[in-house]
Amino acid sequence: MTKSAYVALVTCFNEDETINYEATRAQVRRQVAAGNNIMCAGTNGDFTALTFDEKVKLAGEVVDEVAGRVKVIVNAGMPATFETLKLAREFDRIGVDGIAAITPFFIACTQDGLIRHYHSIADGVSTPVYLYDIPARTQNHIEPETCAKLADHPNIAGIKDSGGSTETLEAYMAVGKAKPGFEVYSGPDNLVHWSLQNGATGCISGLGNVMPDVLAKIVSCYNAGDEAGAAAAQEAYTAMRVDLYKLGFPPAMVKRALWVMDHSVGASRQPALLPDPDQDKQIEAILKKHGLI
């Protein structure tokens, strides 16, 4: 089976914090040129800071720019099933390739509650739905047994695992092996090659915003049977991850590193992420170390 790479695309902003759709389209073109598929309105895309209407427009802009050249998955996940489904139906209308739904956040969910939540979404749209597990951020975790039950739904196509645990990822991949057609995507940047070797369908990576060609190379080398090439690309990818992420919250560091490379992407809308000249100098040094500027 041919494996695939998705980048968890950043959302670009103007100085007044409105979305810069043209700059976002430019980032889409950059990823398409590298051969990466797109996931937008996710954690790296500042989804928690976007309005309902902005998410709908963003999805439309990305789909239009991609023009069928790669696949587009959009995150519809919100705390309430009602809003998640309402947003998913808009994405369904636009014609995305997949609708991801991060687990509800702020509200503590039972596993039965998660099953009802995802069944409601999958029943309400025709576009394939992808589970999105990132318990460190949402405090709700899709247990492997729950994943197996959800995988039986005809319109639930797979899961993105951003938990960072190889044990959980292995359990999800076991679901994929037991249920042919159920796709498992790895989120952690350091596990791209390992996950491909162990049965994942592909990856959805945030660091690909900074290193799109390296991300694509890990997967393309693996698909070509070049394990040495994939391992070398992963080593470079992981080294950048270690250097960059020790400075702060990974999505924020990815966005800031990209800003150092290209100011048109703008800052993040998130609170408490004020520009830090000293940190920017550290990021610039890291980018130079890894040959990115």
mmCIF file of C-alpha atoms in Angstrom:
data_model
loop_
_atom_site.group_PDB
_atom_site.id
_atom_site.type_symbol
_atom_site.label_atom_id
_atom_site.label_comp_id
_atom_site.label_asym_id
_atom_site.label_seq_id
_atom_site.Cartn_x
_atom_site.Cartn_y
_atom_site.Cartn_z
ATOM 1 C CA MET A 1 0.000 0.000 0.000
ATOM 2 C CA THR A 2 1.336 3.427 -0.954
ATOM 3 C CA LYS A 3 1.800 5.628 2.099
ATOM 4 C CA SER A 4 0.929 9.328 2.152
ATOM 5 C CA ALA A 5 2.101 12.514 3.853
ATOM 6 C CA TYR A 6 -0.196 15.313 4.984
ATOM 7 C CA VAL A 7 0.969 18.599 6.410
ATOM 8 C CA ALA A 8 -1.076 20.147 9.223
ATOM 9 C CA LEU A 9 -1.199 23.515 7.469
ATOM 10 C CA VAL A 10 -0.779 26.819 9.301
ATOM 11 C CA THR A 11 -3.376 29.544 8.882
ATOM 12 C CA CYS A 12 -1.821 32.855 7.849
ATOM 13 C CA PHE A 13 -2.871 36.153 9.431
ATOM 14 C CA ASN A 14 -2.562 39.835 8.628
ATOM 15 C CA GLU A 15 -1.212 42.315 11.194
ATOM 16 C CA ASP A 16 -4.775 43.004 12.399
ATOM 17 C CA GLU A 17 -5.232 39.234 12.923
ATOM 18 C CA THR A 18 -7.716 38.789 10.089
ATOM 19 C CA ILE A 19 -6.973 35.745 7.961
ATOM 20 C CA ASN A 20 -4.588 36.332 5.081
ATOM 21 C CA TYR A 21 -6.109 33.992 2.539
ATOM 22 C CA GLU A 22 -3.623 34.820 -0.214
ATOM 23 C CA ALA A 23 -0.671 33.993 2.034
ATOM 24 C CA THR A 24 -2.444 30.785 3.069
ATOM 25 C CA ARG A 25 -2.916 29.885 -0.583
ATOM 26 C CA ALA A 26 0.825 30.443 -1.092
ATOM 27 C CA GLN A 27 1.540 27.942 1.680
ATOM 28 C CA VAL A 28 -0.832 25.491 0.012
ATOM 29 C CA ARG A 29 1.088 25.857 -3.259
ATOM 30 C CA ARG A 30 4.355 25.263 -1.405
ATOM 31 C CA GLN A 31 3.045 22.005 0.041
ATOM 32 C CA VAL A 32 1.539 20.843 -3.238
ATOM 33 C CA ALA A 33 4.894 21.482 -4.944
ATOM 34 C CA ALA A 34 6.552 19.242 -2.353
ATOM 35 C CA GLY A 35 3.942 16.539 -2.953
ATOM 36 C CA ASN A 36 2.220 16.758 0.429
ATOM 37 C CA ASN A 37 -1.507 16.489 1.063
ATOM 38 C CA ILE A 38 -3.195 19.104 3.261
ATOM 39 C CA MET A 39 -4.981 19.084 6.594
ATOM 40 C CA CYS A 40 -6.310 22.525 7.505
ATOM 41 C CA ALA A 41 -8.049 24.089 10.509
ATOM 42 C CA GLY A 42 -6.212 21.729 12.817
ATOM 43 C CA THR A 43 -4.036 22.377 15.853
ATOM 44 C CA ASN A 44 -1.259 23.917 13.754
ATOM 45 C CA GLY A 45 -3.893 25.941 11.916
ATOM 46 C CA ASP A 46 -5.072 27.822 15.035
ATOM 47 C CA PHE A 47 -8.509 26.200 14.762
ATOM 48 C CA THR A 48 -9.459 27.138 18.330
ATOM 49 C CA ALA A 49 -9.016 30.813 17.391
ATOM 50 C CA LEU A 50 -11.059 30.686 14.170
ATOM 51 C CA THR A 51 -14.748 31.509 13.862
ATOM 52 C CA PHE A 52 -17.272 29.179 12.268
ATOM 53 C CA ASP A 53 -17.509 31.314 9.107
ATOM 54 C CA GLU A 54 -13.730 31.635 8.852
ATOM 55 C CA LYS A 55 -13.314 27.864 8.933
ATOM 56 C CA VAL A 56 -15.832 27.454 6.137
ATOM 57 C CA LYS A 57 -14.154 30.112 3.993
ATOM 58 C CA LEU A 58 -10.701 28.715 4.775
ATOM 59 C CA ALA A 59 -11.732 25.242 3.666
ATOM 60 C CA GLY A 60 -13.157 26.637 0.447
ATOM 61 C CA GLU A 61 -10.002 28.628 -0.303
ATOM 62 C CA VAL A 62 -7.762 25.611 0.308
ATOM 63 C CA VAL A 63 -9.885 23.276 -1.817
ATOM 64 C CA ASP A 64 -9.969 25.857 -4.604
ATOM 65 C CA GLU A 65 -6.196 26.345 -4.510
ATOM 66 C CA VAL A 66 -5.476 22.627 -4.424
ATOM 67 C CA ALA A 67 -7.752 22.075 -7.433
ATOM 68 C CA GLY A 68 -7.663 18.304 -7.035
ATOM 69 C CA ARG A 69 -3.869 18.001 -7.148
ATOM 70 C CA VAL A 70 -3.630 16.575 -3.613
ATOM 71 C CA LYS A 71 -6.125 15.550 -0.957
ATOM 72 C CA VAL A 72 -7.620 17.917 1.614
ATOM 73 C CA ILE A 73 -8.834 16.963 5.091
ATOM 74 C CA VAL A 74 -10.423 19.646 7.297
ATOM 75 C CA ASN A 75 -10.913 19.521 11.058
ATOM 76 C CA ALA A 76 -14.486 20.171 12.166
ATOM 77 C CA GLY A 77 -14.060 19.199 15.810
ATOM 78 C CA MET A 78 -15.613 21.360 18.519
ATOM 79 C CA PRO A 79 -16.781 20.625 22.103
ATOM 80 C CA ALA A 80 -20.438 20.239 21.076
ATOM 81 C CA THR A 81 -21.669 17.578 18.677
ATOM 82 C CA PHE A 82 -24.178 20.109 17.339
ATOM 83 C CA GLU A 83 -21.571 22.606 16.145
ATOM 84 C CA THR A 84 -19.184 19.912 14.951
ATOM 85 C CA LEU A 85 -21.894 18.397 12.760
ATOM 86 C CA LYS A 86 -23.025 21.800 11.517
ATOM 87 C CA LEU A 87 -19.458 22.608 10.479
ATOM 88 C CA ALA A 88 -18.922 19.145 8.994
ATOM 89 C CA ARG A 89 -21.980 19.622 6.771
ATOM 90 C CA GLU A 90 -20.458 22.834 5.418
ATOM 91 C CA PHE A 91 -17.226 20.999 4.612
ATOM 92 C CA ASP A 92 -19.287 18.217 3.043
ATOM 93 C CA ARG A 93 -20.923 20.813 0.786
ATOM 94 C CA ILE A 94 -17.549 22.310 -0.204
ATOM 95 C CA GLY A 95 -16.242 18.942 -1.307
ATOM 96 C CA VAL A 96 -13.232 18.164 0.880
ATOM 97 C CA ASP A 97 -11.713 14.676 0.750
ATOM 98 C CA GLY A 98 -12.060 14.019 4.452
ATOM 99 C CA ILE A 99 -13.505 15.550 7.605
ATOM 100 C CA ALA A 100 -11.447 15.148 10.752
ATOM 101 C CA ALA A 101 -13.017 15.708 14.161
ATOM 102 C CA ILE A 102 -10.773 16.290 17.138
ATOM 103 C CA THR A 103 -12.227 14.838 20.338
ATOM 104 C CA PRO A 104 -14.447 17.275 22.239
ATOM 105 C CA PHE A 105 -12.474 19.498 24.609
ATOM 106 C CA PHE A 106 -13.325 21.142 27.960
ATOM 107 C CA ILE A 107 -16.206 18.655 28.360
ATOM 108 C CA ALA A 108 -15.223 15.303 29.900
ATOM 109 C CA CYS A 109 -16.581 12.473 27.740
ATOM 110 C CA THR A 110 -17.209 8.815 28.410
ATOM 111 C CA GLN A 111 -16.229 6.302 25.747
ATOM 112 C CA ASP A 112 -19.920 5.722 24.998
ATOM 113 C CA GLY A 113 -20.307 9.470 24.655
ATOM 114 C CA LEU A 114 -17.472 9.575 22.126
ATOM 115 C CA ILE A 115 -19.112 6.776 20.151
ATOM 116 C CA ARG A 116 -22.403 8.671 19.999
ATOM 117 C CA HIS A 117 -20.548 11.874 19.081
ATOM 118 C CA TYR A 118 -18.689 10.337 16.148
ATOM 119 C CA HIS A 119 -21.652 8.288 14.940
ATOM 120 C CA SER A 120 -23.736 11.477 14.794
ATOM 121 C CA ILE A 121 -21.088 13.188 12.669
ATOM 122 C CA ALA A 122 -20.517 10.228 10.375
ATOM 123 C CA ASP A 123 -24.269 9.708 9.919
ATOM 124 C CA GLY A 124 -24.736 13.363 8.989
ATOM 125 C CA VAL A 125 -22.291 13.705 6.096
ATOM 126 C CA SER A 126 -21.290 11.770 3.001
ATOM 127 C CA THR A 127 -17.596 12.740 3.199
ATOM 128 C CA PRO A 128 -15.405 10.191 5.034
ATOM 129 C CA VAL A 129 -14.859 11.080 8.689
ATOM 130 C CA TYR A 130 -11.552 10.753 10.532
ATOM 131 C CA LEU A 131 -11.178 10.491 14.298
ATOM 132 C CA TYR A 132 -8.563 12.842 15.759
ATOM 133 C CA ASP A 133 -6.999 11.899 19.098
ATOM 134 C CA ILE A 134 -4.791 14.377 20.979
ATOM 135 C CA PRO A 135 -5.565 13.803 24.670
ATOM 136 C CA ALA A 136 -2.857 16.144 25.990
ATOM 137 C CA ARG A 137 -4.842 19.054 24.525
ATOM 138 C CA THR A 138 -8.467 17.882 24.792
ATOM 139 C CA GLN A 139 -8.300 15.686 27.934
ATOM 140 C CA ASN A 140 -10.447 13.145 26.071
ATOM 141 C CA HIS A 141 -8.846 9.991 24.684
ATOM 142 C CA ILE A 142 -10.243 7.529 22.170
ATOM 143 C CA GLU A 143 -9.404 4.165 23.703
ATOM 144 C CA PRO A 144 -8.259 1.524 21.170
ATOM 145 C CA GLU A 145 -11.356 -0.559 21.952
ATOM 146 C CA THR A 146 -13.527 2.460 21.159
ATOM 147 C CA CYS A 147 -11.572 3.050 17.973
ATOM 148 C CA ALA A 148 -12.292 -0.551 16.944
ATOM 149 C CA LYS A 149 -16.024 -0.049 17.498
ATOM 150 C CA LEU A 150 -16.019 3.224 15.563
ATOM 151 C CA ALA A 151 -14.075 1.623 12.721
ATOM 152 C CA ASP A 152 -17.137 -0.530 12.016
ATOM 153 C CA HIS A 153 -19.100 2.542 10.943
ATOM 154 C CA PRO A 154 -19.186 2.654 7.123
ATOM 155 C CA ASN A 155 -18.404 6.377 7.005
ATOM 156 C CA ILE A 156 -15.589 6.472 9.575
ATOM 157 C CA ALA A 157 -12.467 6.091 7.461
ATOM 158 C CA GLY A 158 -9.601 6.337 9.927
ATOM 159 C CA ILE A 159 -7.852 8.085 12.805
ATOM 160 C CA LYS A 160 -5.125 10.660 13.350
ATOM 161 C CA ASP A 161 -3.110 9.802 16.444
ATOM 162 C CA SER A 162 -1.319 12.770 18.009
ATOM 163 C CA GLY A 163 -0.946 11.270 21.457
ATOM 164 C CA GLY A 164 2.782 10.593 21.135
ATOM 165 C CA SER A 165 2.599 7.085 22.628
ATOM 166 C CA THR A 166 3.905 4.274 20.451
ATOM 167 C CA GLU A 167 1.811 1.857 22.515
ATOM 168 C CA THR A 168 -1.438 3.627 21.580
ATOM 169 C CA LEU A 169 -0.343 4.058 17.978
ATOM 170 C CA GLU A 170 0.408 0.337 17.769
ATOM 171 C CA ALA A 171 -3.049 -0.409 19.147
ATOM 172 C CA TYR A 172 -4.660 1.854 16.535
ATOM 173 C CA MET A 173 -2.581 0.221 13.794
ATOM 174 C CA ALA A 174 -3.805 -3.164 15.023
ATOM 175 C CA VAL A 175 -7.343 -1.891 14.433
ATOM 176 C CA GLY A 176 -6.323 -0.929 10.904
ATOM 177 C CA LYS A 177 -4.894 -4.375 10.259
ATOM 178 C CA ALA A 178 -8.020 -6.066 11.617
ATOM 179 C CA LYS A 179 -10.365 -3.817 9.669
ATOM 180 C CA PRO A 180 -9.090 -3.394 6.094
ATOM 181 C CA GLY A 181 -9.650 0.096 4.759
ATOM 182 C CA PHE A 182 -9.433 1.802 8.157
ATOM 183 C CA GLU A 183 -6.605 4.329 7.843
ATOM 184 C CA VAL A 184 -4.207 5.233 10.653
ATOM 185 C CA TYR A 185 -2.172 8.451 10.473
ATOM 186 C CA SER A 186 0.653 9.263 12.849
ATOM 187 C CA GLY A 187 0.897 12.826 14.164
ATOM 188 C CA PRO A 188 4.226 13.016 16.073
ATOM 189 C CA ASP A 189 6.991 14.300 13.804
ATOM 190 C CA ASN A 190 9.587 11.903 15.241
ATOM 191 C CA LEU A 191 7.507 8.813 14.450
ATOM 192 C CA VAL A 192 6.867 9.264 10.723
ATOM 193 C CA HIS A 193 9.256 6.557 9.470
ATOM 194 C CA TRP A 194 8.603 4.220 12.396
ATOM 195 C CA SER A 195 4.851 4.428 11.889
ATOM 196 C CA LEU A 196 5.153 3.690 8.171
ATOM 197 C CA GLN A 197 7.293 0.639 8.943
ATOM 198 C CA ASN A 198 4.761 -0.624 11.446
ATOM 199 C CA GLY A 199 1.551 -0.326 9.468
ATOM 200 C CA ALA A 200 0.376 3.281 9.449
ATOM 201 C CA THR A 201 -1.309 4.600 6.320
ATOM 202 C CA GLY A 202 0.749 7.779 6.540
ATOM 203 C CA CYS A 203 1.358 10.828 8.674
ATOM 204 C CA ILE A 204 -0.156 14.238 9.353
ATOM 205 C CA SER A 205 2.727 16.423 10.491
ATOM 206 C CA GLY A 206 2.999 20.014 11.717
ATOM 207 C CA LEU A 207 6.757 20.342 11.212
ATOM 208 C CA GLY A 208 6.128 19.849 7.493
ATOM 209 C CA ASN A 209 5.221 23.542 7.378
ATOM 210 C CA VAL A 210 8.902 24.286 7.968
ATOM 211 C CA MET A 211 10.415 21.287 6.150
ATOM 212 C CA PRO A 212 7.908 20.229 3.468
ATOM 213 C CA ASP A 213 10.502 18.579 1.234
ATOM 214 C CA VAL A 214 12.008 16.533 4.066
ATOM 215 C CA LEU A 215 8.582 15.315 5.154
ATOM 216 C CA ALA A 216 7.781 14.314 1.585
ATOM 217 C CA LYS A 217 11.151 12.591 1.258
ATOM 218 C CA ILE A 218 10.601 10.349 4.285
ATOM 219 C CA VAL A 219 7.418 9.022 2.723
ATOM 220 C CA SER A 220 8.562 8.934 -0.897
ATOM 221 C CA CYS A 221 11.748 7.057 0.018
ATOM 222 C CA TYR A 222 9.750 4.572 2.048
ATOM 223 C CA ASN A 223 7.334 4.040 -0.851
ATOM 224 C CA ALA A 224 10.289 3.454 -3.175
ATOM 225 C CA GLY A 225 11.794 0.857 -0.856
ATOM 226 C CA ASP A 226 14.687 3.139 0.046
ATOM 227 C CA GLU A 227 14.790 2.530 3.784
ATOM 228 C CA ALA A 228 18.191 4.187 4.170
ATOM 229 C CA GLY A 229 16.924 7.333 2.456
ATOM 230 C CA ALA A 230 13.780 7.374 4.596
ATOM 231 C CA ALA A 231 15.828 6.890 7.767
ATOM 232 C CA ALA A 232 18.238 9.686 6.838
ATOM 233 C CA ALA A 233 15.374 12.071 6.094
ATOM 234 C CA GLN A 234 13.701 11.127 9.378
ATOM 235 C CA GLU A 235 16.955 11.773 11.239
ATOM 236 C CA ALA A 236 17.128 15.294 9.796
ATOM 237 C CA TYR A 237 13.442 15.847 10.569
ATOM 238 C CA THR A 238 13.796 14.641 14.158
ATOM 239 C CA ALA A 239 16.913 16.751 14.737
ATOM 240 C CA MET A 240 14.990 19.863 13.711
ATOM 241 C CA ARG A 241 12.098 18.820 15.934
ATOM 242 C CA VAL A 242 14.372 18.448 18.969
ATOM 243 C CA ASP A 243 16.034 21.826 18.451
ATOM 244 C CA LEU A 244 12.862 23.763 17.700
ATOM 245 C CA TYR A 245 10.383 22.251 20.133
ATOM 246 C CA LYS A 246 12.607 22.735 23.180
ATOM 247 C CA LEU A 247 11.850 26.458 22.817
ATOM 248 C CA GLY A 248 8.106 26.171 23.484
ATOM 249 C CA PHE A 249 4.665 24.869 22.473
ATOM 250 C CA PRO A 250 5.286 22.971 19.203
ATOM 251 C CA PRO A 251 2.544 24.523 16.994
ATOM 252 C CA ALA A 252 3.577 27.999 18.158
ATOM 253 C CA MET A 253 7.238 27.256 17.408
ATOM 254 C CA VAL A 254 6.377 25.904 13.965
ATOM 255 C CA LYS A 255 4.427 29.054 13.157
ATOM 256 C CA ARG A 256 7.176 31.315 14.485
ATOM 257 C CA ALA A 257 9.890 29.447 12.583
ATOM 258 C CA LEU A 258 7.855 29.787 9.422
ATOM 259 C CA TRP A 259 7.422 33.516 10.201
ATOM 260 C CA VAL A 260 11.203 33.902 10.482
ATOM 261 C CA MET A 261 11.453 32.293 7.036
ATOM 262 C CA ASP A 262 8.526 34.229 5.541
ATOM 263 C CA HIS A 263 6.864 37.141 7.374
ATOM 264 C CA SER A 264 3.768 36.877 5.170
ATOM 265 C CA VAL A 265 2.435 33.999 7.297
ATOM 266 C CA GLY A 266 1.885 36.409 10.196
ATOM 267 C CA ALA A 267 1.792 35.613 13.888
ATOM 268 C CA SER A 268 -0.686 33.389 15.734
ATOM 269 C CA ARG A 269 -3.964 34.543 17.239
ATOM 270 C CA GLN A 270 -3.352 32.535 20.372
ATOM 271 C CA PRO A 271 -2.916 34.401 23.677
ATOM 272 C CA ALA A 272 0.413 34.838 25.458
ATOM 273 C CA LEU A 273 2.453 34.371 22.281
ATOM 274 C CA LEU A 274 3.904 37.840 22.027
ATOM 275 C CA PRO A 275 6.941 38.262 19.753
ATOM 276 C CA ASP A 276 10.194 37.591 21.567
ATOM 277 C CA PRO A 277 13.268 39.001 19.759
ATOM 278 C CA ASP A 278 15.637 36.757 21.712
ATOM 279 C CA GLN A 279 13.597 33.681 20.853
ATOM 280 C CA ASP A 280 13.427 34.752 17.210
ATOM 281 C CA LYS A 281 17.245 34.888 17.163
ATOM 282 C CA GLN A 282 17.362 31.374 18.589
ATOM 283 C CA ILE A 283 14.927 30.172 15.942
ATOM 284 C CA GLU A 284 16.947 31.869 13.203
ATOM 285 C CA ALA A 285 20.090 30.105 14.447
ATOM 286 C CA ILE A 286 18.265 26.759 14.411
ATOM 287 C CA LEU A 287 17.003 27.347 10.868
ATOM 288 C CA LYS A 288 20.546 28.200 9.734
ATOM 289 C CA LYS A 289 21.937 25.126 11.480
ATOM 290 C CA HIS A 290 19.525 22.941 9.523
ATOM 291 C CA GLY A 291 20.128 24.727 6.214
ATOM 292 C CA LEU A 292 16.658 26.216 5.935
ATOM 293 C CA ILE A 293 17.755 29.852 5.559
#
